[in-house]
Amino acid sequence: MIGVVGAGAFGTALAIALSKTGKDIVLWARSDRQAHEMAELRCNRVYLPDAPFPDGLRVTSDLNEVTAATTLLLAVPLQHLRGVVDLLSPGDTPLVACCKGIELASGKGPTGIIADTRRDQTAAVLTGPSFAADIAIGRPTALTLACADDTASASLQSTLTTPSLRLYRTTDTIGAELGGALKNVMAIACGAVMGAGLGDSARAATLTRGFAEMQRIGSVFGARPETLSGLSGLGDLVLTCTSELSRNYRFGLSLGRREAFDPKTTVEGAATAKAMLQIARDANLDVPITKTVTALIDGDTQIPEAIAELMQRPLKEE
Ligand SMILES: NC(=O)C1=CN([C@@H]2O[C@H](COP(=O)(O)OP(=O)(O)OC[C@H]3O[C@@H](n4cnc5c(N)ncnc54)[C@H](OP(=O)(O)O)[C@@H]3O)[C@@H](O)[C@H]2O)C=CC1
Ligand SMILES: O=C(CO)COP(=O)(O)O
């Protein structure tokens, strides 16, 4: 049995996709009300209303029901991952974090957060270019499964692959996590550029220089270049910086247009930008786009000043 902890858009989509293959899947929501409603309506009205549940998909708000799982997918926003891990009884079930970001308080990514309290439990991360709505209706999607232990990784890869969900694996958890975290920061930047009406050329420049920033950060922290240029890095960067289905991109659009944005929407890149800026300062690393995104979010700069500053940086080699 596979347990999916977190019944937001991504957890629900993964549960549906896996359940369609006939696997025994239990989807956990933290609220009784949501679990009951999903059981009754056989869909997730709040987060994924257009994707009906396969008959076999079970839903619960009782964590005991997922304790027998042989694999646990943790699909909650990164800043809440630590709290969710703490709710689970320790054991030997592999924990697969399905979230993207860097924790503000610790500067850690998903597998680092898990390892803090579950050093002996297998920790993996599932990341890459994929909108929940696409996964849920069976559109073809390719993702990265990153786990330091390649034997465990190969087993998870085969367990979680479906006819429409193709998983590639890597032992480079640092690269996969940094790619997934930082692409959201760059998506906010690209959204802001488009929201401010600066045009497609400016977005292409932001995306490309954003990727250069990701590579610079990655090389300092030991990410493999091929991971950053793979699905979890470049692949997800391209998707998220160019589609209005992305919440990070839409948040950026709202910044560029100086419009309000629903604070209940999950926007992983906002906290990640702050966390990354702190890490970069400590490491004496130049991260102009991350710095600009943080300043825009905090209201410490506006688009015209931010662009002028980026355009007037000292000239250098590409
Ligand atoms: N949506 C997508 O297309 C994709 C999302 N992801 C990643 O998946 C992760 C989850 O995002 P997503 O599912 O989209 O987010 P959603 O906003 O759709 O859902 C968030 C879920 O997390 C739950 N949650 C929030 N806070 C807590 C908490 N403190 N304890 C337990 N559960 C909590 C929410 O429960 P409640 O409803 O009760 O508040 C809800 O079920 C993110 O890191 C995101 O980057 C990755 C790929 C695609
Ligand atoms: O991570 C995603 C696509 O791969 C989803 O992006 P958003 O969180 O910006 O919606």
Tab-separated table of C-alpha atoms and ligand atoms in Angstrom:
chain	number	residue	atom	x	y	z
A	1	MET	CA	0.000	0.000	0.000
A	2	ILE	CA	1.170	3.532	-0.820
A	3	GLY	CA	0.153	6.348	1.516
A	4	VAL	CA	-0.106	9.900	0.233
A	5	VAL	CA	0.113	12.418	3.065
A	6	GLY	CA	-1.400	15.723	1.973
A	7	ALA	CA	-4.571	16.097	-0.070
A	8	GLY	CA	-3.758	19.307	-1.873
A	9	ALA	CA	-3.447	19.486	-5.647
A	10	PHE	CA	-0.215	17.500	-5.987
A	11	GLY	CA	-0.948	14.775	-3.432
A	12	THR	CA	-4.392	14.218	-4.906
A	13	ALA	CA	-3.052	14.071	-8.473
A	14	LEU	CA	-0.381	11.521	-7.530
A	15	ALA	CA	-2.913	9.427	-5.599
A	16	ILE	CA	-5.253	9.388	-8.600
A	17	ALA	CA	-2.494	8.508	-11.088
A	18	LEU	CA	-1.152	5.678	-8.920
A	19	SER	CA	-4.604	4.371	-8.052
A	20	LYS	CA	-5.500	4.142	-11.748
A	21	THR	CA	-2.864	1.419	-12.112
A	22	GLY	CA	-4.784	-0.737	-9.616
A	23	LYS	CA	-2.349	-0.109	-6.726
A	24	ASP	CA	-3.722	0.174	-3.191
A	25	ILE	CA	-3.531	3.909	-2.390
A	26	VAL	CA	-4.654	5.805	0.705
A	27	LEU	CA	-4.853	9.591	0.526
A	28	TRP	CA	-4.621	11.419	3.880
A	29	ALA	CA	-6.144	14.861	4.478
A	30	ARG	CA	-5.537	16.626	7.760
A	31	SER	CA	-9.162	17.718	8.078
A	32	ASP	CA	-12.010	15.270	8.820
A	33	ARG	CA	-14.355	17.480	6.873
A	34	GLN	CA	-12.244	17.357	3.709
A	35	ALA	CA	-11.748	13.585	3.980
A	36	HIS	CA	-15.483	12.996	4.380
A	37	GLU	CA	-16.296	15.307	1.506
A	38	MET	CA	-13.780	13.607	-0.788
A	39	ALA	CA	-15.145	10.179	0.156
A	40	GLU	CA	-18.667	11.331	-0.622
A	41	LEU	CA	-18.048	13.327	-3.816
A	42	ARG	CA	-15.228	11.036	-5.042
A	43	CYS	CA	-13.211	14.082	-6.036
A	44	ASN	CA	-11.213	16.827	-4.342
A	45	ARG	CA	-13.603	19.754	-4.778
A	46	VAL	CA	-11.219	22.314	-3.274
A	47	TYR	CA	-7.916	21.536	-4.980
A	48	LEU	CA	-8.640	19.413	-8.054
A	49	PRO	CA	-12.363	19.483	-8.864
A	50	ASP	CA	-12.138	18.176	-12.436
A	51	ALA	CA	-10.427	14.870	-11.662
A	52	PRO	CA	-12.755	12.096	-10.447
A	53	PHE	CA	-11.261	9.493	-8.094
A	54	PRO	CA	-10.733	5.949	-9.377
A	55	ASP	CA	-13.003	3.481	-7.520
A	56	GLY	CA	-10.167	1.946	-5.521
A	57	LEU	CA	-8.732	5.186	-4.095
A	58	ARG	CA	-9.287	5.387	-0.337
A	59	VAL	CA	-9.320	8.647	1.640
A	60	THR	CA	-8.841	9.201	5.356
A	61	SER	CA	-7.997	11.783	7.987
A	62	ASP	CA	-6.664	9.074	10.323
A	63	LEU	CA	-2.877	8.868	10.111
A	64	ASN	CA	-2.984	5.317	11.545
A	65	GLU	CA	-4.449	4.203	8.236
A	66	VAL	CA	-1.246	5.091	6.413
A	67	THR	CA	1.131	3.529	8.923
A	68	ALA	CA	0.962	0.174	7.125
A	69	ALA	CA	2.140	1.795	3.881
A	70	THR	CA	5.242	0.383	2.206
A	71	THR	CA	5.950	3.833	0.689
A	72	LEU	CA	4.845	7.234	1.944
A	73	LEU	CA	4.561	10.261	-0.333
A	74	LEU	CA	4.644	13.552	1.587
A	75	ALA	CA	2.865	16.162	-0.542
A	76	VAL	CA	2.623	19.307	1.558
A	77	PRO	CA	4.216	22.728	1.127
A	78	LEU	CA	7.906	22.564	2.024
A	79	GLN	CA	7.622	24.923	5.001
A	80	HIS	CA	5.225	22.377	6.614
A	81	LEU	CA	7.189	19.229	5.764
A	82	ARG	CA	9.006	19.076	9.115
A	83	GLY	CA	5.713	19.252	11.021
A	84	VAL	CA	4.237	16.451	8.927
A	85	VAL	CA	7.304	14.202	9.364
A	86	ASP	CA	6.968	14.727	13.129
A	87	LEU	CA	3.383	13.414	13.000
A	88	LEU	CA	4.500	10.080	11.516
A	89	SER	CA	5.648	7.205	13.664
A	90	PRO	CA	9.296	6.322	13.038
A	91	GLY	CA	9.810	3.124	11.036
A	92	ASP	CA	11.509	1.831	7.910
A	93	THR	CA	9.002	3.045	5.319
A	94	PRO	CA	10.725	5.112	2.613
A	95	LEU	CA	9.618	8.738	2.799
A	96	VAL	CA	9.310	10.487	-0.567
A	97	ALA	CA	8.996	14.254	-0.261
A	98	CYS	CA	6.849	15.633	-3.064
A	99	CYS	CA	7.620	19.265	-2.424
A	100	LYS	CA	9.898	21.989	-3.722
A	101	GLY	CA	11.686	24.572	-1.654
A	102	ILE	CA	14.180	25.509	1.036
A	103	GLU	CA	13.110	25.731	4.673
A	104	LEU	CA	13.386	29.273	5.991
A	105	ALA	CA	14.388	28.320	9.512
A	106	SER	CA	17.109	25.795	8.606
A	107	GLY	CA	18.120	26.479	4.992
A	108	LYS	CA	17.484	22.776	4.271
A	109	GLY	CA	15.707	21.031	1.428
A	110	PRO	CA	13.279	18.082	1.749
A	111	THR	CA	15.730	15.214	2.316
A	112	GLY	CA	17.739	17.294	4.812
A	113	ILE	CA	14.571	18.046	6.769
A	114	ILE	CA	13.622	14.361	6.850
A	115	ALA	CA	17.149	13.313	7.844
A	116	ASP	CA	17.081	15.662	10.851
A	117	THR	CA	14.696	13.336	12.685
A	118	ARG	CA	14.726	10.155	10.538
A	119	ARG	CA	18.400	9.545	9.855
A	120	ASP	CA	17.866	5.791	9.387
A	121	GLN	CA	14.807	6.040	7.157
A	122	THR	CA	15.173	6.256	3.359
A	123	ALA	CA	14.502	9.827	2.206
A	124	ALA	CA	13.782	10.652	-1.426
A	125	VAL	CA	12.358	13.530	-3.393
A	126	LEU	CA	9.978	13.454	-6.349
A	127	THR	CA	10.284	16.590	-8.434
A	128	GLY	CA	10.239	17.880	-12.004
A	129	PRO	CA	7.971	19.582	-14.533
A	130	SER	CA	4.401	18.551	-13.804
A	131	PHE	CA	1.173	20.346	-13.140
A	132	ALA	CA	-1.143	18.424	-10.833
A	133	ALA	CA	-4.029	18.921	-13.253
A	134	ASP	CA	-2.032	17.208	-16.044
A	135	ILE	CA	-0.991	14.260	-13.866
A	136	ALA	CA	-4.521	13.744	-12.569
A	137	ILE	CA	-6.047	13.307	-16.007
A	138	GLY	CA	-3.290	11.025	-17.216
A	139	ARG	CA	-1.382	13.365	-19.501
A	140	PRO	CA	2.174	12.103	-20.109
A	141	THR	CA	4.596	13.513	-17.542
A	142	ALA	CA	8.283	12.880	-16.769
A	143	LEU	CA	9.703	13.436	-13.289
A	144	THR	CA	12.934	12.984	-11.340
A	145	LEU	CA	13.133	10.657	-8.339
A	146	ALA	CA	16.197	11.584	-6.301
A	147	CYS	CA	17.518	9.389	-3.518
A	148	ALA	CA	21.076	9.036	-2.220
A	149	ASP	CA	20.689	5.246	-2.014
A	150	ASP	CA	20.490	3.976	-5.601
A	151	THR	CA	19.059	0.579	-4.642
A	152	ALA	CA	16.179	2.212	-2.775
A	153	SER	CA	15.869	4.709	-5.607
A	154	ALA	CA	15.486	1.987	-8.266
A	155	SER	CA	12.802	0.293	-6.196
A	156	LEU	CA	10.890	3.574	-5.685
A	157	GLN	CA	11.280	4.380	-9.375
A	158	SER	CA	9.598	1.155	-10.354
A	159	THR	CA	6.889	1.454	-7.659
A	160	LEU	CA	5.917	5.000	-8.634
A	161	THR	CA	6.173	4.799	-12.422
A	162	THR	CA	2.839	4.471	-14.238
A	163	PRO	CA	1.995	4.374	-17.962
A	164	SER	CA	1.571	8.170	-17.919
A	165	LEU	CA	4.104	9.063	-15.207
A	166	ARG	CA	7.668	8.285	-16.265
A	167	LEU	CA	10.299	8.578	-13.537
A	168	TYR	CA	14.024	9.071	-14.095
A	169	ARG	CA	16.248	8.525	-11.091
A	170	THR	CA	19.362	10.138	-9.687
A	171	THR	CA	21.407	9.944	-6.500
A	172	ASP	CA	21.999	13.716	-6.708
A	173	THR	CA	19.449	14.884	-4.138
A	174	ILE	CA	21.172	18.257	-3.802
A	175	GLY	CA	20.847	19.032	-7.518
A	176	ALA	CA	17.252	17.831	-7.759
A	177	GLU	CA	16.220	19.797	-4.678
A	178	LEU	CA	18.020	22.988	-5.658
A	179	GLY	CA	16.557	22.860	-9.169
A	180	GLY	CA	13.005	22.389	-7.881
A	181	ALA	CA	13.399	25.089	-5.252
A	182	LEU	CA	15.091	27.762	-7.340
A	183	LYS	CA	12.977	27.429	-10.477
A	184	ASN	CA	10.073	28.801	-8.429
A	185	VAL	CA	12.070	31.927	-7.563
A	186	MET	CA	12.870	32.426	-11.246
A	187	ALA	CA	9.196	31.869	-12.141
A	188	ILE	CA	8.221	34.711	-9.819
A	189	ALA	CA	10.839	36.890	-11.560
A	190	CYS	CA	9.561	35.938	-15.037
A	191	GLY	CA	5.959	36.550	-13.979
A	192	ALA	CA	6.905	39.982	-12.654
A	193	VAL	CA	8.608	40.821	-15.950
A	194	MET	CA	5.530	39.805	-17.943
A	195	GLY	CA	3.136	41.450	-15.496
A	196	ALA	CA	5.003	44.709	-15.866
A	197	GLY	CA	4.647	44.447	-19.652
A	198	LEU	CA	8.374	44.158	-20.352
A	199	GLY	CA	7.899	41.547	-23.083
A	200	ASP	CA	8.983	38.082	-24.157
A	201	SER	CA	12.617	39.066	-24.790
A	202	ALA	CA	12.996	40.284	-21.213
A	203	ARG	CA	11.426	37.061	-19.947
A	204	ALA	CA	13.854	34.956	-22.014
A	205	ALA	CA	16.743	36.960	-20.549
A	206	THR	CA	15.399	36.501	-17.007
A	207	LEU	CA	14.880	32.765	-17.490
A	208	THR	CA	18.363	32.304	-18.947
A	209	ARG	CA	20.178	34.447	-16.389
A	210	GLY	CA	18.044	32.749	-13.745
A	211	PHE	CA	19.383	29.413	-14.944
A	212	ALA	CA	22.937	30.817	-14.771
A	213	GLU	CA	22.213	31.832	-11.166
A	214	MET	CA	20.907	28.322	-10.418
A	215	GLN	CA	24.080	26.794	-11.903
A	216	ARG	CA	26.285	29.156	-9.888
A	217	ILE	CA	24.507	28.209	-6.664
A	218	GLY	CA	24.478	24.534	-7.630
A	219	SER	CA	28.217	24.428	-8.258
A	220	VAL	CA	28.948	25.830	-4.779
A	221	PHE	CA	26.702	23.324	-3.031
A	222	GLY	CA	27.730	20.242	-5.013
A	223	ALA	CA	24.832	19.825	-7.455
A	224	ARG	CA	25.726	17.910	-10.616
A	225	PRO	CA	25.450	20.051	-13.764
A	226	GLU	CA	23.492	17.308	-15.559
A	227	THR	CA	20.877	17.311	-12.789
A	228	LEU	CA	20.387	21.060	-13.083
A	229	SER	CA	20.026	20.788	-16.843
A	230	GLY	CA	17.604	17.871	-16.466
A	231	LEU	CA	13.907	17.575	-15.664
A	232	SER	CA	14.142	18.823	-12.073
A	233	GLY	CA	16.101	21.943	-13.069
A	234	LEU	CA	15.885	23.320	-16.586
A	235	GLY	CA	12.786	21.259	-17.406
A	236	ASP	CA	10.783	22.620	-14.502
A	237	LEU	CA	12.255	26.105	-14.966
A	238	VAL	CA	10.955	26.290	-18.532
A	239	LEU	CA	7.511	24.988	-17.554
A	240	THR	CA	7.060	27.275	-14.577
A	241	CYS	CA	8.447	30.428	-16.180
A	242	THR	CA	6.184	30.177	-19.209
A	243	SER	CA	2.798	28.951	-18.008
A	244	GLU	CA	-0.006	30.760	-16.253
A	245	LEU	CA	-0.944	27.414	-14.699
A	246	SER	CA	1.986	28.030	-12.346
A	247	ARG	CA	1.084	29.725	-9.067
A	248	ASN	CA	4.620	31.090	-8.696
A	249	TYR	CA	4.429	32.636	-12.152
A	250	ARG	CA	0.954	34.065	-11.446
A	251	PHE	CA	2.212	35.509	-8.159
A	252	GLY	CA	4.989	37.194	-10.144
A	253	LEU	CA	2.431	38.511	-12.637
A	254	SER	CA	0.534	40.100	-9.747
A	255	LEU	CA	3.733	41.730	-8.457
A	256	GLY	CA	4.445	43.126	-11.928
A	257	ARG	CA	0.903	44.451	-12.246
A	258	ARG	CA	0.880	45.702	-8.645
A	259	GLU	CA	-2.261	43.682	-7.983
A	260	ALA	CA	-3.260	41.754	-4.854
A	261	PHE	CA	-2.698	37.976	-4.725
A	262	ASP	CA	-4.661	35.428	-2.658
A	263	PRO	CA	-2.400	34.784	0.368
A	264	LYS	CA	-3.865	31.270	0.804
A	265	THR	CA	-2.375	30.122	-2.519
A	266	THR	CA	0.740	27.996	-2.190
A	267	VAL	CA	3.688	29.980	-3.626
A	268	GLU	CA	6.811	28.048	-2.655
A	269	GLY	CA	9.211	30.488	-4.337
A	270	ALA	CA	8.450	33.335	-1.917
A	271	ALA	CA	9.896	31.710	1.218
A	272	THR	CA	12.561	29.938	-0.840
A	273	ALA	CA	13.857	33.251	-2.235
A	274	LYS	CA	14.346	34.542	1.322
A	275	ALA	CA	15.971	31.312	2.474
A	276	MET	CA	18.302	31.259	-0.561
A	277	LEU	CA	19.270	34.896	-0.122
A	278	GLN	CA	20.385	34.183	3.437
A	279	ILE	CA	22.367	31.124	2.297
A	280	ALA	CA	23.964	33.134	-0.531
A	281	ARG	CA	24.948	35.956	1.827
A	282	ASP	CA	26.583	33.464	4.192
A	283	ALA	CA	28.445	31.896	1.241
A	284	ASN	CA	29.352	35.273	-0.317
A	285	LEU	CA	27.524	34.315	-3.516
A	286	ASP	CA	26.158	36.736	-6.086
A	287	VAL	CA	22.423	36.050	-6.651
A	288	PRO	CA	20.981	39.192	-8.252
A	289	ILE	CA	17.664	37.705	-9.391
A	290	THR	CA	16.929	36.011	-6.064
A	291	LYS	CA	17.795	39.283	-4.320
A	292	THR	CA	15.491	41.251	-6.613
A	293	VAL	CA	12.594	38.823	-6.124
A	294	THR	CA	12.982	39.093	-2.334
A	295	ALA	CA	13.026	42.900	-2.504
A	296	LEU	CA	9.941	42.970	-4.763
A	297	ILE	CA	8.018	40.669	-2.413
A	298	ASP	CA	8.992	42.756	0.624
A	299	GLY	CA	8.059	45.976	-1.192
A	300	ASP	CA	11.638	47.238	-0.890
A	301	THR	CA	11.854	47.947	-4.634
A	302	GLN	CA	9.540	48.345	-7.620
A	303	ILE	CA	9.964	46.909	-11.113
A	304	PRO	CA	11.437	50.026	-12.825
A	305	GLU	CA	14.164	50.449	-10.174
A	306	ALA	CA	14.796	46.701	-10.044
A	307	ILE	CA	15.241	46.448	-13.821
A	308	ALA	CA	17.475	49.523	-13.925
A	309	GLU	CA	19.680	48.002	-11.246
A	310	LEU	CA	19.913	44.627	-13.030
A	311	MET	CA	20.664	46.251	-16.404
A	312	GLN	CA	23.389	48.492	-14.953
A	313	ARG	CA	25.387	45.778	-13.227
A	314	PRO	CA	29.063	45.680	-14.302
A	315	LEU	CA	29.500	44.144	-17.757
A	316	LYS	CA	31.046	40.683	-17.814
A	317	GLU	CA	31.564	37.523	-19.849
A	318	GLU	CA	28.611	35.188	-20.258
B	1	LIG	N1	0.266	21.697	-7.654
B	1	LIG	C1	1.175	21.290	-8.534
B	1	LIG	O1	0.931	21.321	-9.766
B	1	LIG	C2	2.491	20.785	-8.064
B	1	LIG	C3	2.917	20.963	-6.767
B	1	LIG	N2	4.160	20.519	-6.396
B	1	LIG	C4	4.624	20.719	-5.025
B	1	LIG	O2	3.794	20.012	-4.129
B	1	LIG	C5	3.887	20.623	-2.838
B	1	LIG	C6	2.466	20.747	-2.307
B	1	LIG	O3	1.819	21.654	-3.163
B	1	LIG	P1	0.310	21.531	-3.596
B	1	LIG	O4	-0.244	20.194	-3.347
B	1	LIG	O5	0.219	22.061	-4.965
B	1	LIG	O6	-0.319	22.585	-2.571
B	1	LIG	P2	-1.840	22.894	-2.295
B	1	LIG	O7	-1.904	24.299	-1.886
B	1	LIG	O8	-2.660	22.429	-3.428
B	1	LIG	O9	-2.181	21.955	-1.042
B	1	LIG	C7	-1.473	22.055	0.150
B	1	LIG	C8	-1.800	20.838	0.990
B	1	LIG	O10	-0.955	20.811	2.138
B	1	LIG	C9	-1.795	20.756	3.290
B	1	LIG	N3	-1.149	21.451	4.388
B	1	LIG	C10	-0.881	22.768	4.477
B	1	LIG	N4	-0.299	23.036	5.646
B	1	LIG	C11	-0.213	21.855	6.316
B	1	LIG	C12	0.265	21.490	7.575
B	1	LIG	N5	0.813	22.384	8.410
B	1	LIG	N6	0.178	20.187	7.951
B	1	LIG	C13	-0.364	19.282	7.125
B	1	LIG	N7	-0.845	19.581	5.902
B	1	LIG	C14	-0.767	20.845	5.520
B	1	LIG	C15	-3.089	21.431	2.895
B	1	LIG	O11	-4.112	21.050	3.779
B	1	LIG	P3	-5.383	22.006	4.033
B	1	LIG	O12	-6.179	21.966	2.778
B	1	LIG	O13	-6.053	21.357	5.195
B	1	LIG	O14	-4.845	23.370	4.339
B	1	LIG	C16	-3.244	20.848	1.493
B	1	LIG	O15	-3.714	19.531	1.538
B	1	LIG	C17	4.575	21.976	-3.059
B	1	LIG	O16	5.890	21.910	-2.595
B	1	LIG	C18	4.567	22.162	-4.568
B	1	LIG	O17	5.676	22.898	-5.027
B	1	LIG	C19	4.966	19.854	-7.254
B	1	LIG	C20	4.578	19.639	-8.549
B	1	LIG	C21	3.307	20.068	-9.045
B	2	LIG	O1	5.997	22.790	-9.589
B	2	LIG	C1	5.121	22.948	-10.401
B	2	LIG	C2	5.234	22.464	-11.773
B	2	LIG	O2	6.294	21.579	-11.941
B	2	LIG	C3	3.916	23.693	-10.028
B	2	LIG	O3	4.240	25.028	-10.061
B	2	LIG	P1	3.520	26.072	-9.095
B	2	LIG	O4	3.770	25.621	-7.692
B	2	LIG	O5	4.148	27.369	-9.448
B	2	LIG	O6	2.059	26.038	-9.441
